[in-house]
Coordinates of C-alpha atoms in Angstrom, one line a residue:
M1 CA -16.4 -3.9 16.6
K2 CA -15.3 -0.4 17.8
M3 CA -11.7 -1.4 17.4
K4 CA -12.3 -2.6 13.8
K5 CA -14.0 0.6 12.9
T6 CA -11.1 2.6 14.5
L7 CA -8.4 0.7 12.5
A8 CA -10.4 1.0 9.4
F9 CA -10.4 4.8 9.7
I10 CA -6.6 4.8 10.5
M11 CA -5.7 2.8 7.4
T12 CA -8.0 4.7 5.1
A13 CA -6.5 8.1 6.3
A14 CA -3.0 6.9 6.0
L15 CA -3.5 5.6 2.4
T16 CA -5.5 8.7 1.5
V17 CA -2.5 10.9 2.4
G18 CA -0.5 9.1 -0.3
T19 CA -3.1 8.6 -3.0
M20 CA -6.1 10.9 -2.8
A21 CA -6.7 13.6 -5.4
G22 CA -8.0 17.0 -4.5
C23 CA -8.8 20.4 -6.1
S24 CA -6.8 23.0 -4.2
Q25 CA -3.9 24.8 -6.0
A26 CA -1.4 23.2 -3.6
T27 CA -2.7 19.7 -4.5
L28 CA -2.7 20.5 -8.2
N29 CA 1.0 21.6 -7.8
Y30 CA 1.8 18.5 -5.9
A31 CA 0.2 16.4 -8.7
Q32 CA 2.4 18.2 -11.3
E33 CA 5.5 17.3 -9.2
L34 CA 4.5 13.7 -9.0
S35 CA 3.9 13.6 -12.8
N36 CA 7.4 15.0 -13.4
T37 CA 9.0 12.2 -11.4
A38 CA 6.9 9.6 -13.2
K39 CA 8.5 10.8 -16.5
W40 CA 12.0 9.9 -15.4
E41 CA 13.4 7.1 -17.6
A42 CA 14.8 5.4 -14.6
T43 CA 14.7 5.8 -10.7
T44 CA 16.7 4.5 -7.9
S45 CA 14.8 4.3 -4.6
S46 CA 15.4 3.7 -1.0
I47 CA 13.2 3.3 2.1
D48 CA 14.1 3.2 5.8
G49 CA 11.4 2.7 8.4
D50 CA 10.7 1.8 12.0
L51 CA 7.4 0.4 13.4
N52 CA 6.8 0.4 17.1
I53 CA 3.7 -1.2 18.7
N54 CA 3.0 -0.9 22.4
V55 CA -0.1 -2.9 23.5
K56 CA -1.5 -2.3 27.0
G57 CA -3.1 -5.2 28.7
K58 CA -6.1 -5.1 31.0
D59 CA -3.8 -5.9 33.9
G60 CA -1.6 -3.0 33.3
T61 CA 1.2 -4.9 31.6
E62 CA 2.7 -3.7 28.3
T63 CA 3.8 -5.7 25.3
K64 CA 6.2 -3.9 22.9
Q65 CA 7.3 -4.9 19.5
E66 CA 9.7 -3.0 17.1
I67 CA 10.3 -3.9 13.5
K68 CA 12.9 -2.0 11.4
F69 CA 12.7 -2.2 7.6
A70 CA 14.8 -1.0 4.8
A71 CA 14.4 -1.4 1.0
T72 CA 16.4 -0.5 -2.2
G73 CA 14.9 -0.5 -5.6
Y74 CA 15.3 0.5 -9.2
T75 CA 12.8 1.3 -11.9
A76 CA 13.4 1.6 -15.7
K77 CA 10.2 2.2 -17.7
D78 CA 8.0 -0.8 -17.0
K79 CA 10.6 -3.0 -15.4
S80 CA 11.6 -2.8 -11.7
Y81 CA 13.0 -4.6 -8.7
V82 CA 13.0 -4.1 -5.0
D83 CA 14.9 -5.8 -2.1
M84 CA 13.4 -5.4 1.3
T85 CA 14.7 -6.5 4.7
F86 CA 13.0 -6.6 8.1
T87 CA 14.8 -6.6 11.5
D88 CA 13.4 -7.3 15.0
P89 CA 16.0 -5.7 17.4
A90 CA 14.7 -7.9 20.2
G91 CA 15.3 -11.1 18.1
K92 CA 11.8 -12.4 18.6
L93 CA 10.6 -12.3 15.0
N94 CA 12.4 -13.7 12.0
I95 CA 10.8 -11.8 9.1
P96 CA 12.0 -13.1 5.7
E97 CA 13.6 -10.9 3.1
L98 CA 11.4 -9.9 0.2
K99 CA 12.8 -9.8 -3.3
A100 CA 10.4 -8.6 -6.0
Y101 CA 10.6 -8.1 -9.7
S102 CA 8.2 -6.8 -12.3
D103 CA 8.5 -6.8 -16.1
G104 CA 5.3 -4.8 -16.6
T105 CA 2.9 -7.7 -17.0
T106 CA 4.1 -10.2 -14.3
S107 CA 5.2 -9.5 -10.7
Y108 CA 7.6 -12.0 -9.2
I109 CA 8.3 -12.6 -5.5
N110 CA 10.7 -15.0 -3.9
K111 CA 9.0 -18.3 -2.7
S112 CA 11.0 -18.2 0.5
F113 CA 9.2 -14.9 1.5
Y114 CA 5.8 -16.7 1.4
Q115 CA 7.2 -19.7 3.3
G116 CA 8.7 -17.4 5.9
I117 CA 5.5 -15.5 6.5
S118 CA 3.7 -18.8 7.1
S119 CA 6.2 -19.8 9.7
L120 CA 5.7 -16.5 11.6
T121 CA 2.0 -17.6 12.1
G122 CA 3.2 -20.9 13.7
Q123 CA 1.9 -22.9 10.8
S124 CA 3.7 -24.9 8.1
A125 CA 3.7 -23.4 4.6
P126 CA 1.0 -24.7 2.3
T127 CA 1.7 -28.0 0.6
G128 CA 1.1 -26.5 -2.8
L129 CA 3.7 -23.8 -2.1
N130 CA 6.3 -26.2 -0.8
N131 CA 5.9 -28.4 -3.8
I132 CA 7.0 -25.7 -6.2
T133 CA 10.6 -26.2 -7.2
Q134 CA 11.2 -22.8 -8.6
E135 CA 12.6 -20.0 -6.4
Y136 CA 10.2 -17.3 -7.6
I137 CA 6.5 -17.1 -8.2
G138 CA 5.1 -14.7 -10.7
I139 CA 1.5 -13.5 -10.8
D140 CA 0.3 -12.5 -14.2
T141 CA -1.2 -9.0 -13.7
Q142 CA -2.6 -8.9 -17.2
A143 CA -4.9 -11.9 -16.4
S144 CA -6.7 -9.7 -13.9
G145 CA -8.0 -7.5 -16.6
V146 CA -6.7 -4.3 -15.0
D147 CA -4.9 -2.1 -17.5
A148 CA -1.8 -1.4 -15.5
T149 CA -0.2 0.4 -18.5
K150 CA -3.1 2.8 -18.7
I151 CA -2.8 3.6 -14.9
K152 CA 1.0 4.1 -15.1
S153 CA 0.6 6.4 -18.2
L154 CA -2.0 8.3 -16.4
M155 CA 0.4 9.2 -13.7
T156 CA 2.8 10.9 -16.2
Q157 CA 0.1 13.4 -17.0
P158 CA 0.0 16.8 -15.2
D159 CA -3.3 16.1 -13.6
G160 CA -2.7 12.3 -13.4
M161 CA -3.0 12.1 -9.6
V162 CA -6.3 14.0 -9.8
E163 CA -7.6 11.7 -12.5
F164 CA -6.4 8.6 -10.7
G165 CA -8.2 9.9 -7.6
K166 CA -11.4 10.2 -9.6
M167 CA -11.0 6.6 -10.6
I168 CA -11.0 5.6 -6.9
F169 CA -13.3 8.1 -5.3
G170 CA -15.5 9.2 -8.2
G171 CA -15.7 12.5 -10.0
N172 CA -18.1 14.3 -7.6
A173 CA -16.3 13.5 -4.4
D174 CA -15.7 16.6 -2.2
L175 CA -12.1 15.6 -1.2
D176 CA -8.9 17.5 -0.9
L177 CA -5.5 16.9 0.8
P178 CA -4.7 19.7 3.3
F179 CA -1.2 20.4 1.8
V180 CA 0.8 23.4 3.0
Q181 CA 3.1 24.4 0.2
N182 CA 6.5 26.2 0.6
G183 CA 8.2 26.3 -2.7
R184 CA 8.7 22.7 -3.8
E185 CA 8.1 21.4 -0.2
Y186 CA 4.7 20.0 0.7
T187 CA 3.6 19.1 4.3
I188 CA 0.5 17.6 5.8
N189 CA -0.3 17.7 9.5
L190 CA -3.4 15.8 10.8
D191 CA -4.7 15.3 14.3
A192 CA -7.3 12.8 15.3
D193 CA -10.3 14.9 14.3
K194 CA -8.9 15.8 10.9
T195 CA -7.8 12.2 10.4
V196 CA -11.3 10.9 11.0
D197 CA -13.1 13.6 9.0
L198 CA -10.7 12.9 6.0
A199 CA -11.1 9.1 6.3
A200 CA -14.9 9.4 6.6
K201 CA -15.2 11.4 3.3
A202 CA -12.8 8.9 1.6
L203 CA -14.8 6.0 2.8
K204 CA -18.1 7.4 1.6
A205 CA -16.7 8.4 -1.7
T206 CA -15.2 5.0 -2.3
A207 CA -18.4 3.2 -1.3
N208 CA -20.4 5.3 -3.6
N209 CA -18.0 4.6 -6.4
L210 CA -17.8 0.9 -5.9
D211 CA -19.7 0.0 -9.1
N212 CA -17.0 1.7 -11.1
L213 CA -14.2 0.3 -9.0
N214 CA -15.6 -3.2 -9.4
S215 CA -15.6 -3.1 -13.1
T216 CA -12.3 -1.1 -13.5
F217 CA -10.2 -3.3 -11.2
K218 CA -12.1 -6.6 -11.7
L219 CA -12.8 -6.9 -8.0
G220 CA -15.5 -9.5 -8.5
L221 CA -17.9 -8.0 -5.8
P222 CA -21.4 -9.2 -6.1
A223 CA -24.2 -6.6 -6.5
E224 CA -25.6 -7.4 -3.1
S225 CA -22.3 -6.7 -1.4
I226 CA -21.9 -3.3 -3.1
T227 CA -25.4 -2.3 -2.1
Q228 CA -24.8 -3.3 1.5
M229 CA -21.4 -1.2 1.7
K230 CA -23.1 1.8 0.0
T231 CA -26.0 1.6 2.5
A232 CA -23.7 1.3 5.5
A233 CA -21.5 4.2 4.4
N234 CA -24.5 6.5 3.9
S235 CA -26.4 5.5 7.0
P236 CA -27.0 7.8 9.9
E237 CA -25.3 5.4 12.1
F238 CA -22.1 5.9 10.2
D239 CA -22.0 9.7 11.0
K240 CA -23.1 9.0 14.6
S241 CA -20.0 6.8 15.1
L242 CA -17.5 9.5 14.1
P243 CA -17.4 11.4 17.5
E244 CA -16.7 8.1 19.3
I245 CA -13.9 7.2 16.9
K246 CA -12.4 10.7 17.3
A247 CA -12.4 10.2 21.1
S248 CA -10.8 6.8 20.8
L249 CA -8.0 8.3 18.7
A250 CA -7.4 11.4 20.8
G251 CA -3.7 12.4 20.7
T252 CA -3.1 10.8 17.3
T253 CA -1.0 12.7 14.7
I254 CA -0.1 12.0 11.1
N255 CA 2.6 14.2 9.5
S256 CA 4.3 14.0 6.1
K257 CA 6.9 16.2 4.4
E258 CA 7.7 15.7 0.7
V259 CA 10.4 17.7 -1.1
F260 CA 10.9 17.8 -4.9
T261 CA 13.9 18.9 -7.1
D262 CA 14.5 18.3 -10.7
N263 CA 16.6 15.2 -10.0
D264 CA 15.3 13.8 -6.8
Y265 CA 12.4 13.4 -4.4
S266 CA 12.4 12.8 -0.6
S267 CA 9.6 12.0 1.8
D268 CA 9.4 11.9 5.6
F269 CA 6.2 10.2 7.0
N270 CA 5.4 10.0 10.7
M271 CA 2.3 8.4 12.2
N272 CA 1.7 8.3 15.9
L273 CA -1.5 6.5 16.7
Q274 CA -3.0 6.8 20.2
I275 CA -5.7 4.2 20.5
K276 CA -7.9 4.1 23.6
D277 CA -8.0 0.8 25.5
F278 CA -5.3 -0.6 23.1
G279 CA -2.0 1.2 23.1
T280 CA 0.1 3.0 20.6
I281 CA 1.4 2.4 17.1
A282 CA 4.3 4.6 15.8
L283 CA 5.5 4.5 12.2
T284 CA 8.4 6.5 10.8
M285 CA 9.4 6.1 7.2
K286 CA 12.0 8.0 5.0
T287 CA 11.9 7.6 1.3
T288 CA 14.2 8.9 -1.5
D289 CA 13.9 8.6 -5.2
T290 CA 16.7 9.7 -7.5
K291 CA 16.7 10.3 -11.3
S292 CA 19.0 7.7 -12.7
D293 CA 20.6 6.3 -15.9
V294 CA 18.8 3.5 -17.7
K295 CA 20.4 0.1 -17.1
G296 CA 19.4 -3.5 -17.6
I297 CA 17.8 -5.6 -14.8
T298 CA 18.7 -9.2 -14.5
F299 CA 15.6 -11.1 -13.7
P300 CA 15.5 -14.4 -11.8
T301 CA 15.5 -17.5 -14.1
S302 CA 13.9 -20.1 -11.8
T303 CA 10.3 -18.9 -11.9
L304 CA 6.9 -20.2 -12.0
K305 CA 4.1 -17.9 -13.6
V306 CA 0.6 -18.3 -12.4
S307 CA -2.7 -16.5 -12.5
Q308 CA -4.1 -14.8 -9.4
E309 CA -6.6 -17.6 -9.0
E310 CA -3.9 -20.3 -9.2
F311 CA -1.8 -18.5 -6.7
N312 CA -4.7 -18.3 -4.3
K313 CA -5.1 -22.1 -4.6
L314 CA -1.4 -22.6 -3.9
M315 CA -1.7 -20.7 -0.6
V316 CA -4.6 -22.7 0.7
P317 CA -3.3 -24.7 3.8
A318 CA -2.8 -28.4 3.3
T319 CA -3.9 -28.3 -0.4
N320 CA -3.1 -31.0 -2.8
T321 CA -3.5 -28.8 -5.7
T322 CA -0.7 -29.3 -8.3
I323 CA 0.0 -26.7 -11.0
A324 CA 2.1 -27.8 -13.9
S325 CA 5.3 -25.6 -13.8
S326 CA 8.3 -24.9 -16.0
T327 CA 11.4 -22.8 -15.5
N328 CA 10.8 -19.6 -17.5
V329 CA 13.9 -17.6 -18.4
V330 CA 12.9 -14.0 -18.4
S331 CA 16.3 -12.3 -18.1
K332 CA 16.3 -8.8 -19.5

């Protein structure tokens, strides 16, 4: 249970660094920079990253795993694609290539990616997935009821990040990102204590805003579950657990540096997690976005479009579910 709590705090803090709104002048300036990049008619992107996991056994042995990943992408208005590859230098894992396309209403991912992920777990891919003859599976995002267009347009506004933060954390949350601004360069440096404090505030704010999140993003959470999560986040036990979590993460650091110009954006993210009685997790990631000319995107033609509910059924192991399919040509 302690490990689950620790990892929950880690993930919340890491995501918060990238998405949380705040009220300091540096945060507002950062939000303005983000809105400027969102207004670019087209963007070419690249990502290079390295994940290292070192697990310490009770007998003193260590298990190490490294995964390198790289991605290239392009976005023009509401259409985009990304090609992402994963490499295990030791050759132990064969992680499949991810190819994804979006036309603004439907997100398509190559079927072979899902099949490859299944094989990594040592299991056969679900029968429903294998029965699909098309090369790409598209999930209809409109069917979820979430207004993706509204969210995207929000991010082009000067205070878009702040407003999006209010959607996630509520309008009364006492949250701010500890940016240090130097011209158009923004840095964040967190240690274990700062990471836990930031994550705790974010978790409480999110829990207290679950009713709005549930309706806005169509999460389908029952009222009883929302009440339970609110009660847990606001309980004395939650606050009492923070010192223990801080101690279990002693030595942890999370750092980011983001630099903006009129025509490009770069980001360096470094996360070094020191987890007591577990080991270490280190993640480095470099991202670049460049303002680009608008060009057409050639979408895959061998596609199957399904709803989220239908997709979930396809991914059930050993399912006999059959969904009528057709090859949809969506070349743009």
